[in-house]
PDB file of C-alpha atoms in Angstrom:
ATOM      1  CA  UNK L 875      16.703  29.496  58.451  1.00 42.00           C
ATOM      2  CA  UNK L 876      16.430  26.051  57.159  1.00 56.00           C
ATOM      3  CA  UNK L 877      12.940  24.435  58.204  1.00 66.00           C
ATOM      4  CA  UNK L 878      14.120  21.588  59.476  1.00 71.00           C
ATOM      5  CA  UNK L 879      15.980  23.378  61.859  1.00 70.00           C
ATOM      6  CA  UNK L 880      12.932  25.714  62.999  1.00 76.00           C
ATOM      7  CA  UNK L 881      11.064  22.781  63.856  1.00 89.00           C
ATOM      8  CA  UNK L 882      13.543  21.381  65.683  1.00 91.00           C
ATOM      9  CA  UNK L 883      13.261  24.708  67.846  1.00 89.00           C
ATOM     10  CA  UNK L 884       9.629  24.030  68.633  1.00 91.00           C
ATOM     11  CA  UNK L 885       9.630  20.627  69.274  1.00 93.00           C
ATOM     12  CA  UNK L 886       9.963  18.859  72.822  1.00 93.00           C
ATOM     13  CA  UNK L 887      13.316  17.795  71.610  1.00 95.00           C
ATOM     14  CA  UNK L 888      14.985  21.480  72.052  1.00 95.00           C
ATOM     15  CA  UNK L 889      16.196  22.729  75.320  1.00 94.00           C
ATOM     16  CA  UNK L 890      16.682  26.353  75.941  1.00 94.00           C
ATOM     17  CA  UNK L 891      20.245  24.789  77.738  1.00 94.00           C
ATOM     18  CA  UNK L 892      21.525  24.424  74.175  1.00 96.00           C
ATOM     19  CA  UNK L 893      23.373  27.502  73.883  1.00 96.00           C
ATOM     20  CA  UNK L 894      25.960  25.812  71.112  1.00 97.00           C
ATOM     21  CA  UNK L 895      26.178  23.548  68.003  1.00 97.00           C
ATOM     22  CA  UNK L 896      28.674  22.081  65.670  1.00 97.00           C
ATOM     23  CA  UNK L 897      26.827  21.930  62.185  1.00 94.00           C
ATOM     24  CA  UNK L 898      28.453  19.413  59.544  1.00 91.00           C
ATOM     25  CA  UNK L 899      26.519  17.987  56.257  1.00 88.00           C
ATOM     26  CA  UNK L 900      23.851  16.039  57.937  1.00 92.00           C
ATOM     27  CA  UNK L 901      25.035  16.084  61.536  1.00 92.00           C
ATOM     28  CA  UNK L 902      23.470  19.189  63.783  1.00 95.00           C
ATOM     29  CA  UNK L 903      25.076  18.235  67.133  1.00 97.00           C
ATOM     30  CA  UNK L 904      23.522  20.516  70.405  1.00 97.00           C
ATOM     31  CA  UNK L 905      25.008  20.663  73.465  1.00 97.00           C
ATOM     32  CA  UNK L 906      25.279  23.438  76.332  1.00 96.00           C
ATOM     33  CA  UNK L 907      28.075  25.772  76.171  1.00 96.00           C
ATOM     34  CA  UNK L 908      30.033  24.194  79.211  1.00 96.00           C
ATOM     35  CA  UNK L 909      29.983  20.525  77.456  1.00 95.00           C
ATOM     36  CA  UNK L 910      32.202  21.314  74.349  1.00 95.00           C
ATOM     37  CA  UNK L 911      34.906  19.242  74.991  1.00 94.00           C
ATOM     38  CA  UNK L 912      32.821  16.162  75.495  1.00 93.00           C
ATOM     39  CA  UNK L 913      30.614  17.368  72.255  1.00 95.00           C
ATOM     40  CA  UNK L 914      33.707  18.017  70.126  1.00 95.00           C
ATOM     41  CA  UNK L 915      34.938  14.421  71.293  1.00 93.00           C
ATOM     42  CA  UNK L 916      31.578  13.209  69.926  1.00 93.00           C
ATOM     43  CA  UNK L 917      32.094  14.942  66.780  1.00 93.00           C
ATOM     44  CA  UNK L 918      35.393  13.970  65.960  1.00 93.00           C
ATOM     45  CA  UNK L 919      35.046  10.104  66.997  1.00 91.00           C
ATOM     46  CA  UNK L 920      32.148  10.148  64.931  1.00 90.00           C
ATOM     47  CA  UNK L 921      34.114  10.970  62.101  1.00 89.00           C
ATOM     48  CA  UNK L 922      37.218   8.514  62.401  1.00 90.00           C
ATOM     49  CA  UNK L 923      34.566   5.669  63.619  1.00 86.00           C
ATOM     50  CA  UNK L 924      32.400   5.924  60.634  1.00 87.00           C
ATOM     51  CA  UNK L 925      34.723   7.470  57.952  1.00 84.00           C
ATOM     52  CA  UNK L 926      33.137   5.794  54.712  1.00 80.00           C
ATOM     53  CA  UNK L 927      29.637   6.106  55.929  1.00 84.00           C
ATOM     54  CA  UNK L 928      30.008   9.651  57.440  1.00 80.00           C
ATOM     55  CA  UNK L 929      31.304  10.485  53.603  1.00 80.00           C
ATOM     56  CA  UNK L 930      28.086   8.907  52.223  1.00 83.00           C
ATOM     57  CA  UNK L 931      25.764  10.592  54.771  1.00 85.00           C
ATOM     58  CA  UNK L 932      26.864  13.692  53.474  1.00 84.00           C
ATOM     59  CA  UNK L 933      26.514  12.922  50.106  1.00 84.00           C
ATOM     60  CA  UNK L 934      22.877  11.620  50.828  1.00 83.00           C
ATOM     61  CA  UNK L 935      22.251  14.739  52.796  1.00 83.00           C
ATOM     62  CA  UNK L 936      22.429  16.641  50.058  1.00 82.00           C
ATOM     63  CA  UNK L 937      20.349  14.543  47.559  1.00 81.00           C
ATOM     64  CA  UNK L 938      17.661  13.951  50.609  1.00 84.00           C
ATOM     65  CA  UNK L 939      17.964  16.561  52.389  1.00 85.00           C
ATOM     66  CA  UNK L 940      17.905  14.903  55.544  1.00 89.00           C
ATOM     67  CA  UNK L 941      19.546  15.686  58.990  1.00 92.00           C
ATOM     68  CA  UNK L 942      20.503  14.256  61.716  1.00 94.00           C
ATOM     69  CA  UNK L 943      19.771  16.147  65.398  1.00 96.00           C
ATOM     70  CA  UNK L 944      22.065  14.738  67.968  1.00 97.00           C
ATOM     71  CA  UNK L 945      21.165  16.204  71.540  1.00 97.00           C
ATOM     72  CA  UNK L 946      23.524  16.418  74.095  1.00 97.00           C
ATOM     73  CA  UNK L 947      21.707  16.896  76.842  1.00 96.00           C
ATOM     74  CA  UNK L 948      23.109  18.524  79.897  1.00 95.00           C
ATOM     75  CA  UNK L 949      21.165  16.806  82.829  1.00 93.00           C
ATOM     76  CA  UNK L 950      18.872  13.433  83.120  1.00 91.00           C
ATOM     77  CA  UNK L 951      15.642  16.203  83.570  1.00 92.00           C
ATOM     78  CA  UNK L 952      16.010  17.683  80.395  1.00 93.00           C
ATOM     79  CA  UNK L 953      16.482  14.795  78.596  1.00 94.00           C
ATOM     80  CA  UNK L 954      13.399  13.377  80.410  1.00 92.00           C
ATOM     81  CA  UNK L 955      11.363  16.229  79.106  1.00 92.00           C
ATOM     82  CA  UNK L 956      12.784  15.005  75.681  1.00 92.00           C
ATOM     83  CA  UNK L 957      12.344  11.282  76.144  1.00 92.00           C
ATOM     84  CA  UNK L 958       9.581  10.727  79.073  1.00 90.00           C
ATOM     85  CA  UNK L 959       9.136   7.364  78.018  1.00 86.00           C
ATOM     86  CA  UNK L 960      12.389   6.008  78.149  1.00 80.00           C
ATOM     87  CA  UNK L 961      13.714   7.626  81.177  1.00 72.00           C
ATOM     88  CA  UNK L 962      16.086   3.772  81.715  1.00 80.00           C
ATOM     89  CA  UNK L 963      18.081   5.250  79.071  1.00 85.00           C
ATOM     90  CA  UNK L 964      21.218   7.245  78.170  1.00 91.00           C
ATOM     91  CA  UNK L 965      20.506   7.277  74.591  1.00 93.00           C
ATOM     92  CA  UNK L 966      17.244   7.583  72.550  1.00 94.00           C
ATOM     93  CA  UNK L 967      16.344   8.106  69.105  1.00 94.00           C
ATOM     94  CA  UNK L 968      13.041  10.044  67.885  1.00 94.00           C
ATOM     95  CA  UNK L 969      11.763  11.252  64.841  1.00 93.00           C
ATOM     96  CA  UNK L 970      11.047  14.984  63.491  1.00 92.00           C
ATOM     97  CA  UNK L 971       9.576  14.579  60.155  1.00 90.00           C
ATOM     98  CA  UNK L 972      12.133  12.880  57.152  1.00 89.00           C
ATOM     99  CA  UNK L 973      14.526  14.092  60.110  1.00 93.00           C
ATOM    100  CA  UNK L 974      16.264  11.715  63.154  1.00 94.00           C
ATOM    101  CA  UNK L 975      16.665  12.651  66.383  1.00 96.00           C
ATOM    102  CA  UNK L 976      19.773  11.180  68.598  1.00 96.00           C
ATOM    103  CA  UNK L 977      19.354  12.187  72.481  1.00 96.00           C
ATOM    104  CA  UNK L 978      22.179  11.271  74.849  1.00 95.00           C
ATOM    105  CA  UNK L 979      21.523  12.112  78.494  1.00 92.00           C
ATOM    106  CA  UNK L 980      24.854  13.945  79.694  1.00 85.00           C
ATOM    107  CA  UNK L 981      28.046  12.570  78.972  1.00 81.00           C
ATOM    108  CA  UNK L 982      28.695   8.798  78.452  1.00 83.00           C
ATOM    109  CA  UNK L 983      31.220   6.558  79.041  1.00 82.00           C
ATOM    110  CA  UNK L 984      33.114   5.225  75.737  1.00 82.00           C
ATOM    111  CA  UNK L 985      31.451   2.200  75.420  1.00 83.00           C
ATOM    112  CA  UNK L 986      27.915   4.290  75.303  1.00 84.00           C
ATOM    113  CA  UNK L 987      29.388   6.237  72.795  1.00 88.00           C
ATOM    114  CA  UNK L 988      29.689   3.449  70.532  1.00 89.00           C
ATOM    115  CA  UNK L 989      26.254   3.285  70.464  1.00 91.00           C
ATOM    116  CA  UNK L 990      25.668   6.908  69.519  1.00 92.00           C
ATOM    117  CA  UNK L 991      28.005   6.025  66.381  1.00 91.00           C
ATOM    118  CA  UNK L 992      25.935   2.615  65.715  1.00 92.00           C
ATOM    119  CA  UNK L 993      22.532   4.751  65.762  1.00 93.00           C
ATOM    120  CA  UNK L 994      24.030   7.644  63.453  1.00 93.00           C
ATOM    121  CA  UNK L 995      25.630   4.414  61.104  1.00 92.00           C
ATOM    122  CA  UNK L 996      21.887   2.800  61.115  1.00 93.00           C
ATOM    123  CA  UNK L 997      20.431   6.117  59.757  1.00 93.00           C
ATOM    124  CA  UNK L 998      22.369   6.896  57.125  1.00 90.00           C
ATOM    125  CA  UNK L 999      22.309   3.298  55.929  1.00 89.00           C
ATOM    126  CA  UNK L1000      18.625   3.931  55.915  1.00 89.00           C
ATOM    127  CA  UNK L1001      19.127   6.357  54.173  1.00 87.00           C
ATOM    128  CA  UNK L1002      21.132   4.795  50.853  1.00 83.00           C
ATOM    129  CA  UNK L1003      17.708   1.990  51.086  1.00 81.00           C
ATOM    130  CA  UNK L1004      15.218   5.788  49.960  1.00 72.00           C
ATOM    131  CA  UNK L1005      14.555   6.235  46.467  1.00 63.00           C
ATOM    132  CA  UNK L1006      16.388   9.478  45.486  1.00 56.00           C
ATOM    133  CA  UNK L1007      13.875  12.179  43.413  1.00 54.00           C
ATOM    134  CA  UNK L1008      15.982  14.689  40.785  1.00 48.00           C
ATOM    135  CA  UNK L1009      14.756  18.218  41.525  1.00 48.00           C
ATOM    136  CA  UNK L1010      13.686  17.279  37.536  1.00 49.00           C
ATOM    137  CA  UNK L1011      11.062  14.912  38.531  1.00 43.00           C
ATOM    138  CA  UNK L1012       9.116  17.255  41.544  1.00 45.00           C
ATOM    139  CA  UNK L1013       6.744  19.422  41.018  1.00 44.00           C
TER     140      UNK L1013
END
């Protein structure tokens, strides 16, 4: 199991609701079982709104090695547990490691969604601003 992934497991960001997952390049979206039509809505907008970008994230991903964790929470109380200090909002974006973190508290309306896309665009732009190390130049 990739690491990243394990520590996603045990950190406050996981919810034992998230019985499902759509894995893609850098993208690891979770969601409960019951919300896969708005999750697959998420994941396919999120391709056609940041085409180029989504192209170059994956690219990057597999230089850096980085992913993205984009939580779908099912109910305001488990994204609380995720995000207790920002409880005033529907989206929220954490850290886990060289890894992001993307929580959206249940399902949003379009316009929210945008700004799922506009996080996920800012972080893989960060990304292209890293210096990239060649597997020649680690130890």
């Amino acid at each position: 199991m990739n690491s990243s992934v394990s520590c996603l497991t045990q950190s406050n960001y996981y919810s034992p609701a998230f019985n499902a997952a759509i894995f893609d390049g850098p993208i690891r979206l979770y969601f409960a079982q019951y919300q896969e039509a708005a999750a697959l809505k998420i994941y396919f907008k999120l391709q056609e709104e940041l085409k180029h970008l989504y192209r170059k994230g994956k690219d990057l991903h597999r230089h850096l090695g980085r992913h993205i964790f984009v939580m779908l929470y099912p109910s305001p109380e488990t994204f609380d547990l995720s995000f207790p200090n920002h409880q005033a909002n529907v989206i929220c974006r954490g850290r886990l490691g060289d890894d992001h973190v993307v929580g959206i508290k249940g399902v949003l309306s379009d316009e929210s969604l945008c700004d799922v896309y506009q996080e996920i665009g800012d972080i893989i732009e960060g990304w292209q601003l890293e210096p990239r190390v060649s597997p020649e130049m680690t130890l």
